[in-house]
mmCIF file with all atom_site columns, C-alpha atoms and ligand atoms in Angstrom:
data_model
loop_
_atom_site.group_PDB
_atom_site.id
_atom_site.type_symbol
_atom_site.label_atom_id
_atom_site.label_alt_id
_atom_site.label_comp_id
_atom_site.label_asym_id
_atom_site.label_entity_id
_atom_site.label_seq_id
_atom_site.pdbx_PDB_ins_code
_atom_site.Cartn_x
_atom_site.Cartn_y
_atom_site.Cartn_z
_atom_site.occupancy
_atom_site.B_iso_or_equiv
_atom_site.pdbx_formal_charge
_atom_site.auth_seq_id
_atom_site.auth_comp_id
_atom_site.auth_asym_id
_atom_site.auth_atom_id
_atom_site.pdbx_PDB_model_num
ATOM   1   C  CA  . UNK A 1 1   ? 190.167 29.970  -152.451 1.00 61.00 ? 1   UNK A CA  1
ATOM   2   C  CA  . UNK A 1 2   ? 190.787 26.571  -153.472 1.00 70.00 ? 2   UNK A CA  1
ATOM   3   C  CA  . UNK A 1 3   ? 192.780 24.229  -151.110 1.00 74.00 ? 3   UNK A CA  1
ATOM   4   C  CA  . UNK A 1 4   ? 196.136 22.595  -153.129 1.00 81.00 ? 4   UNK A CA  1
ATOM   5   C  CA  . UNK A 1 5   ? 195.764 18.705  -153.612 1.00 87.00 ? 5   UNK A CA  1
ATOM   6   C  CA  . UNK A 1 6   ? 198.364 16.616  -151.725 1.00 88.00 ? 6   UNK A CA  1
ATOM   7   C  CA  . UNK A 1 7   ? 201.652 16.132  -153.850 1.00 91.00 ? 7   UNK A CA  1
ATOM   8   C  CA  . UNK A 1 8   ? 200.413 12.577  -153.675 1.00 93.00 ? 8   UNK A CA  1
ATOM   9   C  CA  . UNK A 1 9   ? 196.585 13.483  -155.258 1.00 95.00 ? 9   UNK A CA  1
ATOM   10  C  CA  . UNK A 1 10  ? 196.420 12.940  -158.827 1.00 96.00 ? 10  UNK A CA  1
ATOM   11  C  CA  . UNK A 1 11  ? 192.862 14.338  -159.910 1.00 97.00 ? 11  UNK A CA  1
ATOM   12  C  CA  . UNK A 1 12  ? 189.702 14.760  -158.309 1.00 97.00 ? 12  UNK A CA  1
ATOM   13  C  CA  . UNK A 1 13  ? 187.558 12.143  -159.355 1.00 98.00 ? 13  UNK A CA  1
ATOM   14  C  CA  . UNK A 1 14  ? 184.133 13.022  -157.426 1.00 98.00 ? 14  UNK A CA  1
ATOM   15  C  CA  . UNK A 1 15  ? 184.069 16.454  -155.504 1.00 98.00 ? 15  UNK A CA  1
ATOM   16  C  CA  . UNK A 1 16  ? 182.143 17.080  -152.900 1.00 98.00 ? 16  UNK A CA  1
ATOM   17  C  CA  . UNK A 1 17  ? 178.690 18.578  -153.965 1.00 98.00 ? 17  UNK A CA  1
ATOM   18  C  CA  . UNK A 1 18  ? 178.647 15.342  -156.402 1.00 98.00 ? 18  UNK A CA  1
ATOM   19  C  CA  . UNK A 1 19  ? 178.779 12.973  -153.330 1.00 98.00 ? 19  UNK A CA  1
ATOM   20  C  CA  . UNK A 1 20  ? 176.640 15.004  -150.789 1.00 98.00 ? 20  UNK A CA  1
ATOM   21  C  CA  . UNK A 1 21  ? 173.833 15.145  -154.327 1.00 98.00 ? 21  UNK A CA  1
ATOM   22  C  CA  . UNK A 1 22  ? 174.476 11.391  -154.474 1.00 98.00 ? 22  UNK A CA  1
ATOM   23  C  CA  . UNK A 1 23  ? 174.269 10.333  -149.937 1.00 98.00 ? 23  UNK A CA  1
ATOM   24  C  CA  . UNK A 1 24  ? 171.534 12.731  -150.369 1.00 98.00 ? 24  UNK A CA  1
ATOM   25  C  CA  . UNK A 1 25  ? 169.642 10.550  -153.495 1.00 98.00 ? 25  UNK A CA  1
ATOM   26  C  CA  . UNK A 1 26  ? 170.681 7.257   -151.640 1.00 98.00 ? 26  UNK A CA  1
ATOM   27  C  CA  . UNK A 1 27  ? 169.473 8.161   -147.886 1.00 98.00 ? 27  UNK A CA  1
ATOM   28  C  CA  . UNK A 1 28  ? 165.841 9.189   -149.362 1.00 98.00 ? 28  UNK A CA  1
ATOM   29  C  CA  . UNK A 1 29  ? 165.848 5.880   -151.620 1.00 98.00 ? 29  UNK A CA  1
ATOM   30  C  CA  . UNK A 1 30  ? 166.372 3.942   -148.051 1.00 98.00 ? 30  UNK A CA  1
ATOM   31  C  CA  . UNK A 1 31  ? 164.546 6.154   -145.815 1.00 97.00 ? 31  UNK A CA  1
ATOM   32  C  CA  . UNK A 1 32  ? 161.187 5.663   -148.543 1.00 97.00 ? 32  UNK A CA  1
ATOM   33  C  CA  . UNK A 1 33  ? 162.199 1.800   -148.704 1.00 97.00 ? 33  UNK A CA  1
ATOM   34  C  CA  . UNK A 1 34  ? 162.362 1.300   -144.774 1.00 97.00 ? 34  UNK A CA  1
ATOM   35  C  CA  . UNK A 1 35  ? 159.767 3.327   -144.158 1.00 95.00 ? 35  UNK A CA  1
ATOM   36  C  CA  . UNK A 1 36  ? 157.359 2.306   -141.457 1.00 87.00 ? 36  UNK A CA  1
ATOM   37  C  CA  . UNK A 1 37  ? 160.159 0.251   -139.267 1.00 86.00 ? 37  UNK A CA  1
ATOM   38  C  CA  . UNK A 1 38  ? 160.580 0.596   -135.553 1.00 80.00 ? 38  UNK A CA  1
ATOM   39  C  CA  . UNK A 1 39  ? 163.973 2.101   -135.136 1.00 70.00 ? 39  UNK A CA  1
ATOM   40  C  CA  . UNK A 1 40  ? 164.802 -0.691  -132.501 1.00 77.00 ? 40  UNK A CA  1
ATOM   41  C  CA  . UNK A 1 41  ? 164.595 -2.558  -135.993 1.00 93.00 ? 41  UNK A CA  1
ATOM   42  C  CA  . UNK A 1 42  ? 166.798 -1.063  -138.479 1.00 97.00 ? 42  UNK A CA  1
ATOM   43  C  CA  . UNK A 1 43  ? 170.684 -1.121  -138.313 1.00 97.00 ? 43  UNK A CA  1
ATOM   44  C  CA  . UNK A 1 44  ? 173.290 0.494   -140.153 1.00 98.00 ? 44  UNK A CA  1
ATOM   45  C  CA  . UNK A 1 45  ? 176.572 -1.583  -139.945 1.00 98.00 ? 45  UNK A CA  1
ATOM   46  C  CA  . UNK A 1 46  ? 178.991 0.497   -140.842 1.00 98.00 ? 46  UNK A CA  1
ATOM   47  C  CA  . UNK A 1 47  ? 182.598 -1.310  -141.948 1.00 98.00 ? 47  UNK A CA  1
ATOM   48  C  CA  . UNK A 1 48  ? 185.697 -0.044  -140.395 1.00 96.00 ? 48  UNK A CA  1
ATOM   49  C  CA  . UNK A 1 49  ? 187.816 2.025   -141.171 1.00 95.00 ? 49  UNK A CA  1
ATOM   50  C  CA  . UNK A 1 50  ? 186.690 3.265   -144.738 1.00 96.00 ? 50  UNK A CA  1
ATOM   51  C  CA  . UNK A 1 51  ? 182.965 3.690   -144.229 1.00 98.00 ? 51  UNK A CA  1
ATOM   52  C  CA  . UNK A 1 52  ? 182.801 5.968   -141.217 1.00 98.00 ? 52  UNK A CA  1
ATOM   53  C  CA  . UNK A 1 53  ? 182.174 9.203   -143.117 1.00 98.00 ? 53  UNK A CA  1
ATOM   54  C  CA  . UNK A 1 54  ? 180.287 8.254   -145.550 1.00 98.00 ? 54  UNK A CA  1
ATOM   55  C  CA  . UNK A 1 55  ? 177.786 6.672   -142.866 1.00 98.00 ? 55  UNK A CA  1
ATOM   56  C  CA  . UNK A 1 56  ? 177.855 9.878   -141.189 1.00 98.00 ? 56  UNK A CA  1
ATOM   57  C  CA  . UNK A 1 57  ? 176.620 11.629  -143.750 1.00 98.00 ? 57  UNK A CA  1
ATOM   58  C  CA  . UNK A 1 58  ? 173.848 9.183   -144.698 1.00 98.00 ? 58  UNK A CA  1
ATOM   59  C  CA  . UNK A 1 59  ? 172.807 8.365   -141.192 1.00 98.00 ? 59  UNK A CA  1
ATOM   60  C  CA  . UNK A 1 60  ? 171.889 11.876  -140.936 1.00 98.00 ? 60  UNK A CA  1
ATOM   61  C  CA  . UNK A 1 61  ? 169.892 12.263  -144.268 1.00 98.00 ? 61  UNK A CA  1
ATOM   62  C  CA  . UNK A 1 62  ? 167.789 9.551   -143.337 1.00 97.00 ? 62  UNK A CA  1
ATOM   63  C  CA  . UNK A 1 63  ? 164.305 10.347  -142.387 1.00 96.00 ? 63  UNK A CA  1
ATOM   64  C  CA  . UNK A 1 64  ? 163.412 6.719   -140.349 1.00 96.00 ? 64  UNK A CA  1
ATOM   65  C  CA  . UNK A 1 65  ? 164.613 5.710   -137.118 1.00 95.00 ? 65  UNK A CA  1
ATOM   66  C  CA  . UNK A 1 66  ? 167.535 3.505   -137.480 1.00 95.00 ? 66  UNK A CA  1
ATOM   67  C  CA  . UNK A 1 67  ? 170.626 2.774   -134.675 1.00 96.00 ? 67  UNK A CA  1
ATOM   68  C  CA  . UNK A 1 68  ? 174.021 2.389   -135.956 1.00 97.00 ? 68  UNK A CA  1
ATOM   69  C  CA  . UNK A 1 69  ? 176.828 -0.417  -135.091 1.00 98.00 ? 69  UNK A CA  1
ATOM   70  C  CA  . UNK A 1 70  ? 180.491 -0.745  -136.348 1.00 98.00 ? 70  UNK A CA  1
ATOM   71  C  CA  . UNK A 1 71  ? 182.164 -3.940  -137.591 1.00 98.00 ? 71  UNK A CA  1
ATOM   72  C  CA  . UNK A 1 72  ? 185.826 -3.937  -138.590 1.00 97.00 ? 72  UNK A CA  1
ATOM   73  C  CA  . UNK A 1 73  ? 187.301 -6.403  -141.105 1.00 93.00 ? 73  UNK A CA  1
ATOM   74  C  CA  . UNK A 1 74  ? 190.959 -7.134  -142.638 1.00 87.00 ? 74  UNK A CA  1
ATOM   75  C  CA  . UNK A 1 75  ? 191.481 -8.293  -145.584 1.00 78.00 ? 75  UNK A CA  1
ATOM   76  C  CA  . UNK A 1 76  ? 194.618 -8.958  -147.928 1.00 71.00 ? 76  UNK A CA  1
ATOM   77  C  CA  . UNK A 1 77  ? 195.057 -7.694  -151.136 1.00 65.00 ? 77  UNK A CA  1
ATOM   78  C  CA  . UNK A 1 78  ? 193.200 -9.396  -154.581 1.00 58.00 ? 78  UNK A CA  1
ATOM   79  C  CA  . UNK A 1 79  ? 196.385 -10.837 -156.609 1.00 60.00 ? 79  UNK A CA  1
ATOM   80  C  CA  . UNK A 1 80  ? 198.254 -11.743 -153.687 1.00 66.00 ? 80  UNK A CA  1
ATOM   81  C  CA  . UNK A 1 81  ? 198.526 -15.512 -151.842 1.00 62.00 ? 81  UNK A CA  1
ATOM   82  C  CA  . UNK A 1 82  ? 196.081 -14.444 -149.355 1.00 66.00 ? 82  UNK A CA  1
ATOM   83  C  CA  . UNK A 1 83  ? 193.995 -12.603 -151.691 1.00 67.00 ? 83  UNK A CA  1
ATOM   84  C  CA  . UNK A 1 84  ? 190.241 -12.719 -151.021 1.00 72.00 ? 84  UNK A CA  1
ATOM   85  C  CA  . UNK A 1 85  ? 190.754 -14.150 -147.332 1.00 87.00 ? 85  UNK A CA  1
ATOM   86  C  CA  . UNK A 1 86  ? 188.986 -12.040 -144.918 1.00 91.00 ? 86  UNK A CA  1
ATOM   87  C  CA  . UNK A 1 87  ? 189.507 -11.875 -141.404 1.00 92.00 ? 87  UNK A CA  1
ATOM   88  C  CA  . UNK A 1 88  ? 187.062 -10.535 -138.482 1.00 94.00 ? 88  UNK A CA  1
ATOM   89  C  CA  . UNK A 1 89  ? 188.844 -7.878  -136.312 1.00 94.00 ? 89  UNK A CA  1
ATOM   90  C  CA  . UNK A 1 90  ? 185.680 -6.559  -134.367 1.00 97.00 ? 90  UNK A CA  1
ATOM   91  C  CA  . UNK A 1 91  ? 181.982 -7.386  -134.080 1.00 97.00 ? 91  UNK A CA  1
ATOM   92  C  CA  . UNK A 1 92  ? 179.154 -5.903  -133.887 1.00 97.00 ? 92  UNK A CA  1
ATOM   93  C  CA  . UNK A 1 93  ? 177.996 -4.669  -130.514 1.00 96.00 ? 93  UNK A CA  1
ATOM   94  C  CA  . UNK A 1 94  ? 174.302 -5.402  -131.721 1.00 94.00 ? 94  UNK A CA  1
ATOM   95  C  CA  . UNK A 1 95  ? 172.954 -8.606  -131.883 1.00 95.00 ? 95  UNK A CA  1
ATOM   96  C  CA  . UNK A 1 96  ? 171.678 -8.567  -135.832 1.00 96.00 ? 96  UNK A CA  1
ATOM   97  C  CA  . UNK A 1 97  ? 168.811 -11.960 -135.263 1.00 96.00 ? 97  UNK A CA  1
ATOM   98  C  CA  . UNK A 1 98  ? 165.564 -10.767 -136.524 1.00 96.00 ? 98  UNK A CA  1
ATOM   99  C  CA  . UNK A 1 99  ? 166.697 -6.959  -137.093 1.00 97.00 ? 99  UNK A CA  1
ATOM   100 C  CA  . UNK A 1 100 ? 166.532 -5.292  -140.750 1.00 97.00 ? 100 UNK A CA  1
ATOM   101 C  CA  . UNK A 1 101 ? 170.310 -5.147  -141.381 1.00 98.00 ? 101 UNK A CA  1
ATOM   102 C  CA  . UNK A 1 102 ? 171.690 -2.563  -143.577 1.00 98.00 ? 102 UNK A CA  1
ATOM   103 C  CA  . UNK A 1 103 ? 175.600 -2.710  -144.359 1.00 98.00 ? 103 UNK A CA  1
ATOM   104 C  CA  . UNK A 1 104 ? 177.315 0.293   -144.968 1.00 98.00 ? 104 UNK A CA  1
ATOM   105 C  CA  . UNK A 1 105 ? 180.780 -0.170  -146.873 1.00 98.00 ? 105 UNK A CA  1
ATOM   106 C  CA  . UNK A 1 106 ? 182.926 2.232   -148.731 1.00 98.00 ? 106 UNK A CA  1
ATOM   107 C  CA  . UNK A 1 107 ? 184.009 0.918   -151.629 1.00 98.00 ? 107 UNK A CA  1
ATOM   108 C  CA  . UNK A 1 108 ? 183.180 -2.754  -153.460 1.00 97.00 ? 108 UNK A CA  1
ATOM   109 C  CA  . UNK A 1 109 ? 186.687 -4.190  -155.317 1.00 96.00 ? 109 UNK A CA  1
ATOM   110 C  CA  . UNK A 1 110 ? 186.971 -7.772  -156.112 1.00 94.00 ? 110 UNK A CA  1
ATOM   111 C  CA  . UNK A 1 111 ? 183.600 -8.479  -153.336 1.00 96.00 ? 111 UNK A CA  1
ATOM   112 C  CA  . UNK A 1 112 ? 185.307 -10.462 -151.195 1.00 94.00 ? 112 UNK A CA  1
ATOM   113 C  CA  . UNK A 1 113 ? 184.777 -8.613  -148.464 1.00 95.00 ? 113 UNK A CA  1
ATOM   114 C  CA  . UNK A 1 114 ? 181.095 -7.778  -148.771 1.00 97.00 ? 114 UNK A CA  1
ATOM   115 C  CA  . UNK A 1 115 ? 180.418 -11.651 -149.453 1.00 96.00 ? 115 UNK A CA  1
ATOM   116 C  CA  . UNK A 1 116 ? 182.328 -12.680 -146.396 1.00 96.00 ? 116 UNK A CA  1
ATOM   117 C  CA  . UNK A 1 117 ? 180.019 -10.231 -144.706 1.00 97.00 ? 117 UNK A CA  1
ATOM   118 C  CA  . UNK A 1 118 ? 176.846 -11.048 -146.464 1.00 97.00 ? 118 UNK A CA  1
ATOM   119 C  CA  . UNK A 1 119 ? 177.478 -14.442 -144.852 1.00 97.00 ? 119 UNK A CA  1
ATOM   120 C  CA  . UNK A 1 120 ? 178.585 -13.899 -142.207 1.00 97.00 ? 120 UNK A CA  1
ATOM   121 C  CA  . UNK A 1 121 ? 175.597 -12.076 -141.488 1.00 98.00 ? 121 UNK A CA  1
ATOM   122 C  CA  . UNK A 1 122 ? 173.387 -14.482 -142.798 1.00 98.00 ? 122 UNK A CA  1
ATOM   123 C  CA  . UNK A 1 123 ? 173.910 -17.172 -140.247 1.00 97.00 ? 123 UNK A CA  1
ATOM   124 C  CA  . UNK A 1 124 ? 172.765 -14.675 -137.771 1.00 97.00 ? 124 UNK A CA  1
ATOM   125 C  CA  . UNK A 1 125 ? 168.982 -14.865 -139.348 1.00 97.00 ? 125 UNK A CA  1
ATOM   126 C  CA  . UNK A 1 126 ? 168.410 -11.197 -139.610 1.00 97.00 ? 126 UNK A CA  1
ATOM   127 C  CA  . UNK A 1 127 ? 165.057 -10.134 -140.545 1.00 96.00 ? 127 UNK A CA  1
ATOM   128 C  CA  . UNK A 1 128 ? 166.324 -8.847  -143.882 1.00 97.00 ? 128 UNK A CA  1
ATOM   129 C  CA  . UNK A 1 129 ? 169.676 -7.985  -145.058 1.00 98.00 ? 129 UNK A CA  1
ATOM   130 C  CA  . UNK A 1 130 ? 171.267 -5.323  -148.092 1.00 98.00 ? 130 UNK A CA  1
ATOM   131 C  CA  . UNK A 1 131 ? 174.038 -3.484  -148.336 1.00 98.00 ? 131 UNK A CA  1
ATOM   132 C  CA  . UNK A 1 132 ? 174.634 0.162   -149.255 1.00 98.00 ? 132 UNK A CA  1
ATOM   133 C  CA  . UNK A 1 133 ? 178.216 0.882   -150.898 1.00 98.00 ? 133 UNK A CA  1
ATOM   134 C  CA  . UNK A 1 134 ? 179.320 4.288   -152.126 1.00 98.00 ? 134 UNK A CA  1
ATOM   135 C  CA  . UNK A 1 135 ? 181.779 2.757   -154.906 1.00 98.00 ? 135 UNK A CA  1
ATOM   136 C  CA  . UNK A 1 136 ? 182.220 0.150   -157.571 1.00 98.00 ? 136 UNK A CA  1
ATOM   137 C  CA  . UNK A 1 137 ? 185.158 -0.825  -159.679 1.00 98.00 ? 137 UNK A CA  1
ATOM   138 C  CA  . UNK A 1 138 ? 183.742 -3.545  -161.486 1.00 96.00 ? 138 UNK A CA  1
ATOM   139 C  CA  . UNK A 1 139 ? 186.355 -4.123  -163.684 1.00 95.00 ? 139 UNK A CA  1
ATOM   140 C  CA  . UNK A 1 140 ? 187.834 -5.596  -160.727 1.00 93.00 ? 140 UNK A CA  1
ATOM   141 C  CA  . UNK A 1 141 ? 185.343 -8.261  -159.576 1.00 95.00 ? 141 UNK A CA  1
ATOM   142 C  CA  . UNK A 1 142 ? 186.468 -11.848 -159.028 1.00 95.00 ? 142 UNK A CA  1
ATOM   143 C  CA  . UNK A 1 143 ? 183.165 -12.670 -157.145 1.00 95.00 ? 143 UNK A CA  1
ATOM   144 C  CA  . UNK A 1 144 ? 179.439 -11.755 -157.910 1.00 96.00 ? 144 UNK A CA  1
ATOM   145 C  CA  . UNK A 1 145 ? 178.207 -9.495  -155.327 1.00 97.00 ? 145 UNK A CA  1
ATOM   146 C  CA  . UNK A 1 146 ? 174.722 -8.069  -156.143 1.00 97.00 ? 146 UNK A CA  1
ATOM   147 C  CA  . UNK A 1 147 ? 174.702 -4.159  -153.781 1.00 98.00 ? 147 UNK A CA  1
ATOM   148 C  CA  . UNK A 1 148 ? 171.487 -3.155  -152.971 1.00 98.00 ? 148 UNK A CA  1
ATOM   149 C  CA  . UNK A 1 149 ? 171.926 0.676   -152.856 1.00 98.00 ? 149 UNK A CA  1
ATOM   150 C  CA  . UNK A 1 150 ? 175.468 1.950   -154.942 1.00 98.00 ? 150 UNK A CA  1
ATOM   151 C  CA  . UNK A 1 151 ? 176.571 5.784   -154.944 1.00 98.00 ? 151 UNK A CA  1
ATOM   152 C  CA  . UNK A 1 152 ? 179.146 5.585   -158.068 1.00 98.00 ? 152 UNK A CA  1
ATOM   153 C  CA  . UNK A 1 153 ? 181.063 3.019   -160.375 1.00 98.00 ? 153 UNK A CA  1
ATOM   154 C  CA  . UNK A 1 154 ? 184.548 3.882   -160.707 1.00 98.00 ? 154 UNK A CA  1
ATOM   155 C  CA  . UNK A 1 155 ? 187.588 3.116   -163.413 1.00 97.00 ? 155 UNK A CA  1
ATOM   156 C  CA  . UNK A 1 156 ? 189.809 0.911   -161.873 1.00 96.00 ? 156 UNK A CA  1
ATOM   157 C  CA  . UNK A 1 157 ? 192.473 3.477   -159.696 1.00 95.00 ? 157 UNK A CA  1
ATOM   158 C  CA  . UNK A 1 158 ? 193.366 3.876   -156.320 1.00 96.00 ? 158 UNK A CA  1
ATOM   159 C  CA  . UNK A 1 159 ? 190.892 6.441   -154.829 1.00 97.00 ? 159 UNK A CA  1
ATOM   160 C  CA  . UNK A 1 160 ? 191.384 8.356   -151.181 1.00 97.00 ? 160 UNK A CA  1
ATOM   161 C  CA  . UNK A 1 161 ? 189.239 10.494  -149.537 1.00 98.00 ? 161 UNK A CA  1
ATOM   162 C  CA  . UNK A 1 162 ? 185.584 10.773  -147.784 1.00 98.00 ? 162 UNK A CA  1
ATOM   163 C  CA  . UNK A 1 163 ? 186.862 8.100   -145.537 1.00 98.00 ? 163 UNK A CA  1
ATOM   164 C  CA  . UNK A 1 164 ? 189.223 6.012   -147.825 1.00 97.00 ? 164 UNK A CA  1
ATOM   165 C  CA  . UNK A 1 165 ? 192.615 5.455   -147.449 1.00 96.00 ? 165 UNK A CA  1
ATOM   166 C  CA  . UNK A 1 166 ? 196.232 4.633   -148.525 1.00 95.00 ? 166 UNK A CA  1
ATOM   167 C  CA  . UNK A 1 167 ? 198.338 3.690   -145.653 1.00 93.00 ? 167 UNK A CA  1
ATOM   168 C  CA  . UNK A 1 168 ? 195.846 4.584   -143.568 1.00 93.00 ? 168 UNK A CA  1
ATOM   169 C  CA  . UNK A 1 169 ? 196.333 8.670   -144.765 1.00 94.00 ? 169 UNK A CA  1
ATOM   170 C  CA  . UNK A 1 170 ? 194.158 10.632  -146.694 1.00 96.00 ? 170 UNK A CA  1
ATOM   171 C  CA  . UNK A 1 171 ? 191.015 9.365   -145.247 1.00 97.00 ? 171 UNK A CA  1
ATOM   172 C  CA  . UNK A 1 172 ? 189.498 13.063  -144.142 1.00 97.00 ? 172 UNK A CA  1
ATOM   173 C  CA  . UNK A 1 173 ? 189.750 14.540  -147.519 1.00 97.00 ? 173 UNK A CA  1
ATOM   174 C  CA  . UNK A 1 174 ? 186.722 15.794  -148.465 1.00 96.00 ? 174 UNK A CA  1
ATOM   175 C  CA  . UNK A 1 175 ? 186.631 14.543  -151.855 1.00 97.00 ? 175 UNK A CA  1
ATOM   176 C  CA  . UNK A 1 176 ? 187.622 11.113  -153.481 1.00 98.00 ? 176 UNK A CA  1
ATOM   177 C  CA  . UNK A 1 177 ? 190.523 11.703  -155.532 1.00 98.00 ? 177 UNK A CA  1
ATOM   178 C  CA  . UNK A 1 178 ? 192.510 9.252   -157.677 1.00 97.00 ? 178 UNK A CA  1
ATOM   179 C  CA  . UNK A 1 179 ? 195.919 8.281   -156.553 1.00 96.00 ? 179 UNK A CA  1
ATOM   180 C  CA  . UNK A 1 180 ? 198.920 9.255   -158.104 1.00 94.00 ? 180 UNK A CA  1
ATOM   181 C  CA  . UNK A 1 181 ? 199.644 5.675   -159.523 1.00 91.00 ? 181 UNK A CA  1
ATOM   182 C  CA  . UNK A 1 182 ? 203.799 5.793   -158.306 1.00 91.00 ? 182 UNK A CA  1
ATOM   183 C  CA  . UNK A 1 183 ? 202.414 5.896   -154.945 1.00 90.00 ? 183 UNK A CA  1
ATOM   184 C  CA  . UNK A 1 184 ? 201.213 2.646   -155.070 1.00 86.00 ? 184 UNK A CA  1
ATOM   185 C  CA  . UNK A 1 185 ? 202.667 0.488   -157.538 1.00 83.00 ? 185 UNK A CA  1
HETATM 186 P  P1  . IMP B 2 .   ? 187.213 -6.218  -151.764 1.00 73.16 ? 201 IMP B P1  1
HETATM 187 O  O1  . IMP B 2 .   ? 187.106 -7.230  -150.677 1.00 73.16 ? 201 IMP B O1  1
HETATM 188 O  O2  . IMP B 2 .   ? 188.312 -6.554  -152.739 1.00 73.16 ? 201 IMP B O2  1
HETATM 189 O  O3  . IMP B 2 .   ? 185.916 -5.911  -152.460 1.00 73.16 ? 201 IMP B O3  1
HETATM 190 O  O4  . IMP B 2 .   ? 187.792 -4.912  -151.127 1.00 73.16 ? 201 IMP B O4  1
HETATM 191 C  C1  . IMP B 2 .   ? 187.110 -4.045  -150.428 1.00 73.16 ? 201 IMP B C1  1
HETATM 192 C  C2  . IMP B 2 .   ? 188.054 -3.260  -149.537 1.00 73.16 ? 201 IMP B C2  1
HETATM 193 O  O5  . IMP B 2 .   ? 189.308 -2.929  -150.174 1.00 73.16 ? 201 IMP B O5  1
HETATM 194 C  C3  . IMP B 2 .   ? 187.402 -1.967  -149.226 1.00 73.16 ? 201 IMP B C3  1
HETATM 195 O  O6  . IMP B 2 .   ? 186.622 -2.053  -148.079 1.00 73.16 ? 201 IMP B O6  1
HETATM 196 C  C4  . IMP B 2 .   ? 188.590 -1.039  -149.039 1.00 73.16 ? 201 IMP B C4  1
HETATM 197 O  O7  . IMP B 2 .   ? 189.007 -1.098  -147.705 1.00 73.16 ? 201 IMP B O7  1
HETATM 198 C  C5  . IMP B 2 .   ? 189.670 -1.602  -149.892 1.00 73.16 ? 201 IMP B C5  1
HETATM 199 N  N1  . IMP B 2 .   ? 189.821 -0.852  -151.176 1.00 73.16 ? 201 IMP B N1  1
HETATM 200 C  C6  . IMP B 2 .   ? 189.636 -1.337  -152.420 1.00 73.16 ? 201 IMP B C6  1
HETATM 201 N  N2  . IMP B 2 .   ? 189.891 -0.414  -153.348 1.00 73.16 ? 201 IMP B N2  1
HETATM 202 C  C7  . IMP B 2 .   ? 190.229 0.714   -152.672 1.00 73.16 ? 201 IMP B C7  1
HETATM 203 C  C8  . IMP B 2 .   ? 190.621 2.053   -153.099 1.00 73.16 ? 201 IMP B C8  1
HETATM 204 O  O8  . IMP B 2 .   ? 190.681 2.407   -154.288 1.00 73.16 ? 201 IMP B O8  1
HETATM 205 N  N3  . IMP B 2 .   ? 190.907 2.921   -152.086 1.00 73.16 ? 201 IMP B N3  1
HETATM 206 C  C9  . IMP B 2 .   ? 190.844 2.588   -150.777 1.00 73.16 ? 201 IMP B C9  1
HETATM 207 N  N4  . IMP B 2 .   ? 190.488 1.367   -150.348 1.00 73.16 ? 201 IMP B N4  1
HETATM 208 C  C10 . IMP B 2 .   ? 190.193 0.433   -151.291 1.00 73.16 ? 201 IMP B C10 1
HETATM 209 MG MG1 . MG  B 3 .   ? 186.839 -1.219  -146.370 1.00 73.16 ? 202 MG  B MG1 1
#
């Protein structure tokens, strides 16, 4: 029996089987690409909150060793004052120097955030460094970011679900569904 989308839920954009067919296409992509690195090597660095379910799911599909750290990041809004400034909440627990880094973000919007982190990461010197993002909205870009591994572009709405959020709610839904745009504007 199908479960009733949240009053707030305007239409499912990507429903489950499509992203479990896509984390499953992405983790054996990376899993053949890192093949043959020690697993004291390879890192997942997950972005807080948004990312945690998605690198759940593709943590688990991968077939090479790999250990997993968490960083969290705020940012403000693109179009505001403050837009595009990014601000470090929590580090990683890992230290990233010589280690194949792989980032694991949610959702790519105007880039700031993933080139704050590509940077940030950079002055660390790790051994290599890419990103894996399950969305795009390029229409929205106001800096180049080039992602290494990308589940799905995505018309330029408010998604929730599989880990994103609005307001912090709707994050365990277990598809991505577009927001009902009086919501949020
Ligand atoms: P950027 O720095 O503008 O690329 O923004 C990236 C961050 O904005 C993501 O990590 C999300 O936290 C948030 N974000 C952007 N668009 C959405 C959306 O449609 N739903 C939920 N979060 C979003
Ligand atoms: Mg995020």
């Amino acid at each position: 029996m199908a479960v009733p989308l949240p009053d707030s839920v305007d239409y499912v954009l990507l429903d489950e089987d499509t992203i479990q067919q896509r984390v499953q296409a992405l983790a054996d992509q990376i899993s053949a690409d890192y093949a043959g690195i020690h697993h004291e090597d390879f890192i997942l660095v997950g972005v807080l909150k948004g990312s945690f379910i998605f690198l759940a799911d593709l943590a688990r599909r991968l077939t090479v060793p790999h250990r997993v750290d968490f960083i969290a990041l705020s940012s403000y809004a693109a179009g505001t004052e403050a837009g595009g400034t990014v601000r470090l909440i929590m580090d990683t627990r890992t230290d990233l120097t010589e280690h194949h880094v792989l980032i694991v973000e949610d959702i790519i919007d105007s880039g700031h955030t993933l080139d704050y982190l590509q940077r940030l990461f950079q002055t660390r010197h790790p051994a290599s460094l890419r990103s894996c993002v399950l969305l795009s909205k390029p229409d929205r870009r106001e800096i180049e970011f080039q992602v290494d591994y990308l589940g799905f572009e995505i018309p330029d709405v408010w998604v929730v679900g599989y880990g994103l959020d609005y307001a912090d709610r709707f994050r365990t839904l277990p598809y991505i569904a577009a927001l009902k745009p009086s919501v949020y504007s």
